[in-house]
mmCIF file of C-alpha atoms (C1' of nucleotides) in Angstrom:
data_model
loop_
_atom_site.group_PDB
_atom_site.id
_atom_site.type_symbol
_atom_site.label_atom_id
_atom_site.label_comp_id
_atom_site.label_asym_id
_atom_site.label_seq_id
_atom_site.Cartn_x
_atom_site.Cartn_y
_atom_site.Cartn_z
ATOM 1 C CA UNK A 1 109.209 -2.421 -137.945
ATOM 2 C CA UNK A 2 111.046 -4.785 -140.530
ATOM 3 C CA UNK A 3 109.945 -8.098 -141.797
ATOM 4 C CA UNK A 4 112.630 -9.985 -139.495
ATOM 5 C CA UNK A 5 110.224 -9.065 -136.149
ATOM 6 C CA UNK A 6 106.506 -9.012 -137.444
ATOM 7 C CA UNK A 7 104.841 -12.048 -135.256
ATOM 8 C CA UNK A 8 101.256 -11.865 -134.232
ATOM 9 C CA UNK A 9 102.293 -10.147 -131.024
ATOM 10 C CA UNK A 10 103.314 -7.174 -132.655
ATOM 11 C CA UNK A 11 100.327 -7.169 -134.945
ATOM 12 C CA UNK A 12 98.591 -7.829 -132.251
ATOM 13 C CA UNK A 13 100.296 -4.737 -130.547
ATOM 14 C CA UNK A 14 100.335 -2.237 -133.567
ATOM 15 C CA UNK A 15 96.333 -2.416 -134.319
ATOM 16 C CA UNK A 16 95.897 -1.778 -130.191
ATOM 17 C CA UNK A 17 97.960 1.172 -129.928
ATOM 18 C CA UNK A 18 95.422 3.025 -132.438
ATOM 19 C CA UNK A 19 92.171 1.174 -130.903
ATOM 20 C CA UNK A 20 91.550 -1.064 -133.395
ATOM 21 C CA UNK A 21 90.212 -4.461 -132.426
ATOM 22 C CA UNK A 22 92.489 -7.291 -133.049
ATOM 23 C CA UNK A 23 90.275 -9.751 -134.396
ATOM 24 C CA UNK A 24 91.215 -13.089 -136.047
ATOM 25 C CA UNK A 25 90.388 -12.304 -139.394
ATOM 26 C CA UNK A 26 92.367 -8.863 -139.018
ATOM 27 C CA UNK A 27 95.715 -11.004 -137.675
ATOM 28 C CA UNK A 28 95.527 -13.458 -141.213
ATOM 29 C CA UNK A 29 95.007 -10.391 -143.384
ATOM 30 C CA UNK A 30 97.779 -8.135 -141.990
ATOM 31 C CA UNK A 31 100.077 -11.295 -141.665
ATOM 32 C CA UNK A 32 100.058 -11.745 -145.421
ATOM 33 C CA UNK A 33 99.990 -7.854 -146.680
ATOM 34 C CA UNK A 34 102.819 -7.232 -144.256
ATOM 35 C CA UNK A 35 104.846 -10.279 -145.281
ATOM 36 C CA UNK A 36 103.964 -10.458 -149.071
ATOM 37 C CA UNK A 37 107.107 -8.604 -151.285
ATOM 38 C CA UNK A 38 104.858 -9.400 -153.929
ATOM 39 C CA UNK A 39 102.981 -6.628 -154.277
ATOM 40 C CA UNK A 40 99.868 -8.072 -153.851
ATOM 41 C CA UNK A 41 96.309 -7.282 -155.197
ATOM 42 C CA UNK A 42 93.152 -7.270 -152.540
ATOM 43 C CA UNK A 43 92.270 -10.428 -154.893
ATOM 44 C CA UNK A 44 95.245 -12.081 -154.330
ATOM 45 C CA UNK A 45 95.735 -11.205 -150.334
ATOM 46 C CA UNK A 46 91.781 -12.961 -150.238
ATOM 47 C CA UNK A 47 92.922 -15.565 -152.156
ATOM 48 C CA UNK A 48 95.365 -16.402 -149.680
ATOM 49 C CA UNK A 49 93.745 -15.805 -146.468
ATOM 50 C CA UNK A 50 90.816 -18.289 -147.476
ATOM 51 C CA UNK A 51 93.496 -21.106 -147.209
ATOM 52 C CA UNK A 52 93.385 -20.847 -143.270
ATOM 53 C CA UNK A 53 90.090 -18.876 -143.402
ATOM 54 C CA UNK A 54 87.255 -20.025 -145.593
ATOM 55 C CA UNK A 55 84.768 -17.657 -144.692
ATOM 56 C CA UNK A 56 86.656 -14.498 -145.113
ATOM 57 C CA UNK A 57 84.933 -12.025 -147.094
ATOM 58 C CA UNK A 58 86.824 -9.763 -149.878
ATOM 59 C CA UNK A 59 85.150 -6.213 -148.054
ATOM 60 C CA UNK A 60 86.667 -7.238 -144.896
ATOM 61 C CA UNK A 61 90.461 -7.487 -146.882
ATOM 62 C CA UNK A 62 89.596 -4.365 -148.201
ATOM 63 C CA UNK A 63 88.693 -2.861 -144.848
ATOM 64 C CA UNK A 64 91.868 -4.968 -143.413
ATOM 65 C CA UNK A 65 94.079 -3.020 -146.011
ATOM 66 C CA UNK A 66 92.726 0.361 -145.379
ATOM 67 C CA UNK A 67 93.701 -0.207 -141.614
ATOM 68 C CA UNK A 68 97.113 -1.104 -142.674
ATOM 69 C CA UNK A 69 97.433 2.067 -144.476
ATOM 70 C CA UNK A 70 96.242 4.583 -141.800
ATOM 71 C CA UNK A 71 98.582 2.451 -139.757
ATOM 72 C CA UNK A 72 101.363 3.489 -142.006
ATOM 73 C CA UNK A 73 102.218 -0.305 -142.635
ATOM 74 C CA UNK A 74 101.183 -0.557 -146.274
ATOM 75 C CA UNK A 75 101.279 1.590 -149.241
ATOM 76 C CA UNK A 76 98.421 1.206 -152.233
ATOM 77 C CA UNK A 77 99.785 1.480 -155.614
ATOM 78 C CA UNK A 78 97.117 2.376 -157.932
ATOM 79 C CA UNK A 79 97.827 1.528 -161.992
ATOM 80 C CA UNK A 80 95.877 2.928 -164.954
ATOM 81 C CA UNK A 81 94.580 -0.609 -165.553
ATOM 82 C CA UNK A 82 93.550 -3.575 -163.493
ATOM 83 C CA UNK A 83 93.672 -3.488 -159.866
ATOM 84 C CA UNK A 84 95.874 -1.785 -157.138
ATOM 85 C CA UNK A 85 98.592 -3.635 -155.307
ATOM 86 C CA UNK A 86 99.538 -3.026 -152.022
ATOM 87 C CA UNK A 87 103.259 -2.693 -150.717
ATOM 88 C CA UNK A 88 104.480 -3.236 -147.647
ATOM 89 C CA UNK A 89 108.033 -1.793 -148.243
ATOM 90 C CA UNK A 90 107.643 1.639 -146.223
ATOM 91 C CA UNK A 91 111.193 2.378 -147.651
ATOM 92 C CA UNK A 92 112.091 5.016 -149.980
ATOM 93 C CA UNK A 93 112.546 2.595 -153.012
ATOM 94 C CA UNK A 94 112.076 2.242 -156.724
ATOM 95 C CA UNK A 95 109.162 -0.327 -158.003
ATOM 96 C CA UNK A 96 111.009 -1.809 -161.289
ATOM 97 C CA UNK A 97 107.561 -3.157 -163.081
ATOM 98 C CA UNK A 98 107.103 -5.103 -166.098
ATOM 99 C CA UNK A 99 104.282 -4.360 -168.315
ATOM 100 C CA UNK A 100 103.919 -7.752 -169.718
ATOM 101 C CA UNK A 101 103.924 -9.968 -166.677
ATOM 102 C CA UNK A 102 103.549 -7.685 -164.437
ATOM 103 C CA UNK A 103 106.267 -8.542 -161.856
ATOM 104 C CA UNK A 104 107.782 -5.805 -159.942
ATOM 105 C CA UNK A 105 111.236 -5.752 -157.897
ATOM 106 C CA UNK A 106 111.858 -3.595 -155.402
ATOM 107 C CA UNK A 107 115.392 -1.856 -155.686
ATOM 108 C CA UNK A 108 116.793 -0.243 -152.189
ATOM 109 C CA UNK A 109 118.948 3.265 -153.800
ATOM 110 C CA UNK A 110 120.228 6.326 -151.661
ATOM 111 C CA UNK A 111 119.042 8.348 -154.745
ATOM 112 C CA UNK A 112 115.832 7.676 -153.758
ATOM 113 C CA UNK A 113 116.055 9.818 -150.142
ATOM 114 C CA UNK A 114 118.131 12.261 -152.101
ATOM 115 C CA UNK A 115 115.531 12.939 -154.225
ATOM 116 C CA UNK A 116 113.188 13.432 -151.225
ATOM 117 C CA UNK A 117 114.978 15.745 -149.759
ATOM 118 C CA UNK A 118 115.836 17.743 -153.012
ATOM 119 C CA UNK A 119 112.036 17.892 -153.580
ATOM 120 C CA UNK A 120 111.781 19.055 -150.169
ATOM 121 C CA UNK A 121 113.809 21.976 -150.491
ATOM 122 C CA UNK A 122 112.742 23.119 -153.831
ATOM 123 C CA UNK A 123 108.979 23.217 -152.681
ATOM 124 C CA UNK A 124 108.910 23.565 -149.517
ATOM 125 C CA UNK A 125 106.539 20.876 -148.850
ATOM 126 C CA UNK A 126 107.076 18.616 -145.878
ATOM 127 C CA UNK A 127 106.796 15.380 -147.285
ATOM 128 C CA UNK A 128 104.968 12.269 -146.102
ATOM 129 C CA UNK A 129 105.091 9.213 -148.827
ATOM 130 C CA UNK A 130 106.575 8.791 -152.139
ATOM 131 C CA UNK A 131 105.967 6.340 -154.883
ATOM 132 C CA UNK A 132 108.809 5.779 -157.482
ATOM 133 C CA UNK A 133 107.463 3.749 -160.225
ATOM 134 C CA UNK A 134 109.741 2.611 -162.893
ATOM 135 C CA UNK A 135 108.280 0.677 -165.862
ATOM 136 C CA UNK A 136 109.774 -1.591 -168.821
ATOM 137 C CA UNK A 137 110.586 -5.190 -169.643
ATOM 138 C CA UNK A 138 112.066 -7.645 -167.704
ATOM 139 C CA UNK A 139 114.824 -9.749 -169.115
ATOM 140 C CA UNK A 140 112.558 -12.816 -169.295
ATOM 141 C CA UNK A 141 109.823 -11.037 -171.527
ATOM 142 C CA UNK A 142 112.314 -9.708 -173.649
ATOM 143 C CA UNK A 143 113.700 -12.790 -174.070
ATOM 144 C CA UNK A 144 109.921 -14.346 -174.772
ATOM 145 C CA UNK A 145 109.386 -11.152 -177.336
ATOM 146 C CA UNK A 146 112.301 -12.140 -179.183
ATOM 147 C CA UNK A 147 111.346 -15.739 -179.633
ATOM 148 C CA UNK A 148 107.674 -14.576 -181.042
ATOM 149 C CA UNK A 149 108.396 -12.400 -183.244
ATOM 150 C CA UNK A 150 111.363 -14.388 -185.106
ATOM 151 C CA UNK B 1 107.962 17.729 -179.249
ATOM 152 C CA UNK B 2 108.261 20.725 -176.671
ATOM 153 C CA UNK B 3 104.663 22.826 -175.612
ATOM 154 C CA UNK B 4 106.298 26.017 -177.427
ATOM 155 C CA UNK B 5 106.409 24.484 -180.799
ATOM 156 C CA UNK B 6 102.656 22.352 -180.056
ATOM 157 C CA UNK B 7 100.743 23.719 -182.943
ATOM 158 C CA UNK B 8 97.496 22.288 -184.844
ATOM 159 C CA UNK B 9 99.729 21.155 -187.389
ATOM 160 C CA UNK B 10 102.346 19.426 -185.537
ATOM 161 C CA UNK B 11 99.348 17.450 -183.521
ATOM 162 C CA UNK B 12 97.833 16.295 -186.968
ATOM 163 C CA UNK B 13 101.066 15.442 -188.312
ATOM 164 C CA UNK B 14 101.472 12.708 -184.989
ATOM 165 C CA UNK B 15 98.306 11.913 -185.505
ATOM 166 C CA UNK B 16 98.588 10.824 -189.399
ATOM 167 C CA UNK B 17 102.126 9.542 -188.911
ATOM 168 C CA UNK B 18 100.632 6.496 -187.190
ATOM 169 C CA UNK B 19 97.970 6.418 -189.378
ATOM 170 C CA UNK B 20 94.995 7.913 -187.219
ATOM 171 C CA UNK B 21 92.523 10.344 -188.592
ATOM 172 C CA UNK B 22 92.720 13.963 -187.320
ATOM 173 C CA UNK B 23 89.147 14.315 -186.574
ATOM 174 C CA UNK B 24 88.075 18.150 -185.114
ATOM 175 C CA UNK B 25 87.345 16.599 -181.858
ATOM 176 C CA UNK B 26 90.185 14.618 -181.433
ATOM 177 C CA UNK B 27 92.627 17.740 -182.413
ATOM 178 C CA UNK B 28 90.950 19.812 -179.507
ATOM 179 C CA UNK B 29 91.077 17.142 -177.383
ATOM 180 C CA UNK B 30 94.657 16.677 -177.841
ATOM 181 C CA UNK B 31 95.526 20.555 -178.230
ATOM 182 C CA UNK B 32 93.622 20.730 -174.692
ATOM 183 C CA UNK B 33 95.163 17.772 -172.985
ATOM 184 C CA UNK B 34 99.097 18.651 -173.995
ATOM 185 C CA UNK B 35 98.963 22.302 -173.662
ATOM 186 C CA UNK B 36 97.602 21.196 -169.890
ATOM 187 C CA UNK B 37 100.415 21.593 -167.098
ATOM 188 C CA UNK B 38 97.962 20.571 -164.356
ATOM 189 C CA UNK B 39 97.829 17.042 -164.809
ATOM 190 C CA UNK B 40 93.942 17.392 -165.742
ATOM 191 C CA UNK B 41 91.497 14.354 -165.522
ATOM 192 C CA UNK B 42 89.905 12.877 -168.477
ATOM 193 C CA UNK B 43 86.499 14.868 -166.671
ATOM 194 C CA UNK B 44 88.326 18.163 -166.893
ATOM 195 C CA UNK B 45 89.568 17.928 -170.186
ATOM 196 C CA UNK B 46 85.798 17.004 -171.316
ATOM 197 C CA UNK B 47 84.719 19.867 -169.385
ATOM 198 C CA UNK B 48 87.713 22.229 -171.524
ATOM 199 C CA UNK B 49 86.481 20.871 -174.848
ATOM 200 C CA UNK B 50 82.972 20.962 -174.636
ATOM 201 C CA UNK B 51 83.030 25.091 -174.378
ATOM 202 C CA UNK B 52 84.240 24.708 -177.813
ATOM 203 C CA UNK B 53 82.645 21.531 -179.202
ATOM 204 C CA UNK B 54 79.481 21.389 -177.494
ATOM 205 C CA UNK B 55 78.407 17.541 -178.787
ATOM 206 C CA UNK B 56 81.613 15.722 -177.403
ATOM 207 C CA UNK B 57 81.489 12.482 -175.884
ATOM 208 C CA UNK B 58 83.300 11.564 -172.657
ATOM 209 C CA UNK B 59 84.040 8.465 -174.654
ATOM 210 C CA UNK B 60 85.764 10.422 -177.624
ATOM 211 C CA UNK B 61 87.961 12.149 -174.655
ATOM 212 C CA UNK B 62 88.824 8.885 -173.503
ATOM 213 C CA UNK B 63 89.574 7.286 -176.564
ATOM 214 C CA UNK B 64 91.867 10.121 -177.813
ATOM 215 C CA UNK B 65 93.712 10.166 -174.221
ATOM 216 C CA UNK B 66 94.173 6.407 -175.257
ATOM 217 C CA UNK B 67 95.144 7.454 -178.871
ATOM 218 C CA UNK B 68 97.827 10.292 -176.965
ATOM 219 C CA UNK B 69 99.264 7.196 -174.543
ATOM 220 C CA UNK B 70 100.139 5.368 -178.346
ATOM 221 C CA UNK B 71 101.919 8.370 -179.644
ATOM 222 C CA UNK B 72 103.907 8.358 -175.984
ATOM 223 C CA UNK B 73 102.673 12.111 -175.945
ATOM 224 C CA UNK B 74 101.116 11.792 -172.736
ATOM 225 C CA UNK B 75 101.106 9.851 -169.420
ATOM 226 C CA UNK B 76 98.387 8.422 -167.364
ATOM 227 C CA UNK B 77 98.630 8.640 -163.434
ATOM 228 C CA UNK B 78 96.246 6.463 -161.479
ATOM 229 C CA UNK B 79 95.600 6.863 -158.006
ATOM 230 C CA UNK B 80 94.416 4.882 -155.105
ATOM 231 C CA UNK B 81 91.641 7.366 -154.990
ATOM 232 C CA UNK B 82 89.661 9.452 -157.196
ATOM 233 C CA UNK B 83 90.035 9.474 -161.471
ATOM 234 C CA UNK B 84 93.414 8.816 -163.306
ATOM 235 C CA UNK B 85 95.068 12.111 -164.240
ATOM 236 C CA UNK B 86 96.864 12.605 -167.460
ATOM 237 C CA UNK B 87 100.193 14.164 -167.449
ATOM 238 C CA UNK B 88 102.079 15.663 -170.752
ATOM 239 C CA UNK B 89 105.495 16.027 -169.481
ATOM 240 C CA UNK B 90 107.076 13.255 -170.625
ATOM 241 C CA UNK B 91 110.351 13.986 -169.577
ATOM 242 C CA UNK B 92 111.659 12.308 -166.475
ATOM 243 C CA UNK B 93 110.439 14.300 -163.310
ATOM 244 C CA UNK B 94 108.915 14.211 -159.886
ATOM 245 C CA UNK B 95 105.556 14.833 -159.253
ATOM 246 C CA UNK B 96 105.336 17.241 -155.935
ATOM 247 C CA UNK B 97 101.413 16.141 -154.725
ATOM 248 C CA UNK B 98 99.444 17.959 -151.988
ATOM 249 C CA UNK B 99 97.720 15.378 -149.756
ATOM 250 C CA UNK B 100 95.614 18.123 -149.004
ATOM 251 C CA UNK B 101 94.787 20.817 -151.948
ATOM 252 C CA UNK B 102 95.557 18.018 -154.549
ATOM 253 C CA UNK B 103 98.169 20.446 -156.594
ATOM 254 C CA UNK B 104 100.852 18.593 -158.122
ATOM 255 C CA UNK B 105 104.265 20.632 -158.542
ATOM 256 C CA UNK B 106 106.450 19.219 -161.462
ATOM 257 C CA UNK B 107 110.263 19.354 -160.443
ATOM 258 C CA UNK B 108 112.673 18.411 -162.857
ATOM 259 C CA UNK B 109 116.109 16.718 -161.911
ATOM 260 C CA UNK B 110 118.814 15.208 -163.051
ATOM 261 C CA UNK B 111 118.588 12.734 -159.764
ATOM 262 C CA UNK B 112 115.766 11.239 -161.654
ATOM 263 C CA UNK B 113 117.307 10.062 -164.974
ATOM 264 C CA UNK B 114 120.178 9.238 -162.607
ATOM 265 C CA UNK B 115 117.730 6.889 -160.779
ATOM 266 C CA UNK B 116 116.413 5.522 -163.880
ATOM 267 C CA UNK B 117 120.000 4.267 -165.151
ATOM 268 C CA UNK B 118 120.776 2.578 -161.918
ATOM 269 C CA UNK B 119 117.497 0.490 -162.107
ATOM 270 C CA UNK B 120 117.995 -0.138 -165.493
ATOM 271 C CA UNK B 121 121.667 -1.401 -164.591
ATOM 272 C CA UNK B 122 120.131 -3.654 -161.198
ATOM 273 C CA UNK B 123 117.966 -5.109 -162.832
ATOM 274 C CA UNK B 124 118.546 -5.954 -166.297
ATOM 275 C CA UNK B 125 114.288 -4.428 -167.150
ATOM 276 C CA UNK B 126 114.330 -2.448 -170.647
ATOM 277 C CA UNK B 127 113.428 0.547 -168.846
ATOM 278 C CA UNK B 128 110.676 2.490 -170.881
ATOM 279 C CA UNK B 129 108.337 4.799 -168.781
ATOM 280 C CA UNK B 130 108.293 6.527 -165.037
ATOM 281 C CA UNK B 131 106.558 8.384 -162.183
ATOM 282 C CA UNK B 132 108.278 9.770 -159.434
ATOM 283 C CA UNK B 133 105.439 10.418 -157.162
ATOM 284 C CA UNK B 134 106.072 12.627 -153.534
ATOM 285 C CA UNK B 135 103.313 13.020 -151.331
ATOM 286 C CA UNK B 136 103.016 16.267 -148.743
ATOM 287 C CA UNK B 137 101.541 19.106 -147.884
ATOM 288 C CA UNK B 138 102.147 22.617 -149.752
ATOM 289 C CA UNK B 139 103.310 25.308 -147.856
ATOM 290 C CA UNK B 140 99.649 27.057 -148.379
ATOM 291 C CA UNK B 141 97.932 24.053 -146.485
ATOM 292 C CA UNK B 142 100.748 23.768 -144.005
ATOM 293 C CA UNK B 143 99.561 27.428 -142.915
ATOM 294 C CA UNK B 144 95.983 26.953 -143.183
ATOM 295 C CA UNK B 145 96.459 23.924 -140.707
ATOM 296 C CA UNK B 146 98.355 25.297 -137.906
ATOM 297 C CA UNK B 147 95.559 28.399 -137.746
ATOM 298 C CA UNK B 148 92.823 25.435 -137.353
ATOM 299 C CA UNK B 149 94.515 23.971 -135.055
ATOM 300 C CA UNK B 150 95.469 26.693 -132.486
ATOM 301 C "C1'" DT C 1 84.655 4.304 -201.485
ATOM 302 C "C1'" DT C 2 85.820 2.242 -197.357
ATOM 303 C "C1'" DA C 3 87.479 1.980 -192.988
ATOM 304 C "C1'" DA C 4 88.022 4.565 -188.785
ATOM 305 C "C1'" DT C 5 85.699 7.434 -185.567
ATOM 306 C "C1'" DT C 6 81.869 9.480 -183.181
ATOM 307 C "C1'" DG C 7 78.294 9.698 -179.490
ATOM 308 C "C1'" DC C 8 75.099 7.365 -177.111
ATOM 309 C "C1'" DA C 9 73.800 3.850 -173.905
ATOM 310 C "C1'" DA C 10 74.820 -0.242 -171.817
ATOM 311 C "C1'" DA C 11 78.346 -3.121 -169.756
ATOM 312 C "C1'" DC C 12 82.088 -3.906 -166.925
ATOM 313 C "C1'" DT C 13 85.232 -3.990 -162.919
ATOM 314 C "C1'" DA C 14 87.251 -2.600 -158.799
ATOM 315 C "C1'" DT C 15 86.072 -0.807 -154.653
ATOM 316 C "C1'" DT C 16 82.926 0.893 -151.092
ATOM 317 C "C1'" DT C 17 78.850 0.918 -148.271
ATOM 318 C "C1'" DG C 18 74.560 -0.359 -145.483
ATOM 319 C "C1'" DC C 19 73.065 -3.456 -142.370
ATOM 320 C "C1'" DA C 20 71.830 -7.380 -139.337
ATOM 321 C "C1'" DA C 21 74.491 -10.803 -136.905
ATOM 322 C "C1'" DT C 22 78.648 -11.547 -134.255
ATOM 323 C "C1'" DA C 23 82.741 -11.022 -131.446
ATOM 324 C "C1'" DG C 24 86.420 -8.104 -128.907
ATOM 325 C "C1'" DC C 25 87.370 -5.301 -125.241
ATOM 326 C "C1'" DG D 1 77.280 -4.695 -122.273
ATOM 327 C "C1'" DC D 2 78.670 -1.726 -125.549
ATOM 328 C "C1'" DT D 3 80.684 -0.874 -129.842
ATOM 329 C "C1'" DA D 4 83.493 -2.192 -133.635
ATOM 330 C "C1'" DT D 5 83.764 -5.595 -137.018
ATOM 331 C "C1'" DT D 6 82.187 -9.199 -140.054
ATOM 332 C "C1'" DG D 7 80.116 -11.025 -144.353
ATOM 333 C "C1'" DC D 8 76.741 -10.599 -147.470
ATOM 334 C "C1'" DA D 9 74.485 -8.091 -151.109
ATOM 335 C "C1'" DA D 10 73.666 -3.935 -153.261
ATOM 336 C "C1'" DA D 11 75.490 0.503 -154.671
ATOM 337 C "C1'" DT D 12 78.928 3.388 -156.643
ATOM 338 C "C1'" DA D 13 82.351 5.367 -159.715
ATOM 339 C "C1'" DG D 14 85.477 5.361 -163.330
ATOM 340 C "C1'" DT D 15 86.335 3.532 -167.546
ATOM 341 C "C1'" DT D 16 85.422 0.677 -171.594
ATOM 342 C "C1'" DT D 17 82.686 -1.321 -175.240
ATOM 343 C "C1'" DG D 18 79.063 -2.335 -178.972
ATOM 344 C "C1'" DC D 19 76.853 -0.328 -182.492
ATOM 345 C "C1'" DA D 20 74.477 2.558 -186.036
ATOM 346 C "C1'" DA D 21 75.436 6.959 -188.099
ATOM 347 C "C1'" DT D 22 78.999 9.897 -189.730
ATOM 348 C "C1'" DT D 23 83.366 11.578 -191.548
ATOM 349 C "C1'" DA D 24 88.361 11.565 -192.996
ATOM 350 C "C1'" DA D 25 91.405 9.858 -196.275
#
DNA sequence: TTAATTGCAAACTATTTGCAATAGC
DNA sequence: GCTATTGCAAATAGTTTGCAATTAA
């Protein structure tokens, strides 16, 4: 499924096929992960859904997003500080992060399924998910870094 | 600084270099935690130290993992369940995870420095740190699941 | 001598869970 | 009508912090 075709009905659709109930809460939640390339935080996906949804509570995101993953829809992306984020790029990709602001771009490479597959064969796993996490400074923190410390 | 040539003195000499004392603890902690191929949680390293320092603090682990992260002599892995993990191969690598037994398989590469350049190239980030992450199941578990299942 | 570090306990934060009320199927 | 789900509050788990006593430099 890519971000072009995700309407309600196929939502809807997906959370049937594995019996879970399509409630209204469920549709606002998985709406937002799925069309978020932010990376967002469960914080910032409840943020969100209270615009159209005041009562919303932060469990039920958090139940909401653990659906989405058994659903193979969303990926969590834990970090050694502050919260996890949640991607909905099911893609073999690389997460370019900053670690002063934070922002991460997603960047589409072959290399990526290469590497898979190389993985593959040298351990004989059969593999499922991958995470490729790449972490520096983006051009407009450098650029803030320099400033500060002139 | 390679694991052959990791020797008490060569720990207290990173230590002091950026000025932080070379307490006992810390230098087990550290001698424990980089000698460690098993990406070992700050629990387990506790665990390693205390049968030869009986007193230590949980904290004091943690602190010194912290102390390790400054020196860029180790690597913390967080995951969306469970404790971080804290990884001494700083090289560019993949880490070849078990969804089921939890081992991790390090594989090095050349793909992944590769991958690294191309990011670095895309998207302009001062590219600093990574984890290659690929999730499976080990050829152990693979067999152990299709006897349960038959 | 003095400033950093230790170990304890308490605090903190993100996430999960139990449960009565509610809503989908 | 039955069962899953909601939203609240409380619990949990991992990690961090404050502080008096201790130790390295």
């Amino acid at each position: 499924m890519t971000l072009q075709t995700l309407t309600d009905a196929s939502i809807i659709d997906a959370l049937r096929r594995k019996r879970f109930k399509a409630t209204s809460q469920r549709i606002a939640i998985c709406r937002i992960a799925l069309a978020s390339r932010e990376h967002p935080t469960a914080k910032r996906i409840f943020a969100e859904v209270k615009k159209t949804y005041p009562t919303v509570s932060l469990a039920t995101v958090y139940k909401t997003l653990h659906v989405l993953k058994q659903l193979r829809l969303v990926q969590e992306l834990a970090f050694s500080k502050g919260e996890n984020r949640f991607d909905s790029n099911m893609e073999p990709h690389l997460n370019v992060a900053c670690l002063q602001c934070g922002k991460v771009i997603d960047v589409n490479d072959h290399g990526a399924r290469r590497l898979i597959l190389k993985a593959a064969e040298k351990t004989r796993y059969t593999i499922t998910d991958q995470r490729f996490d790449i972490y520096g400074f983006c051009e407009k923190c450098k650029a803030r870094m320099r400033l500060t410390t002139q």
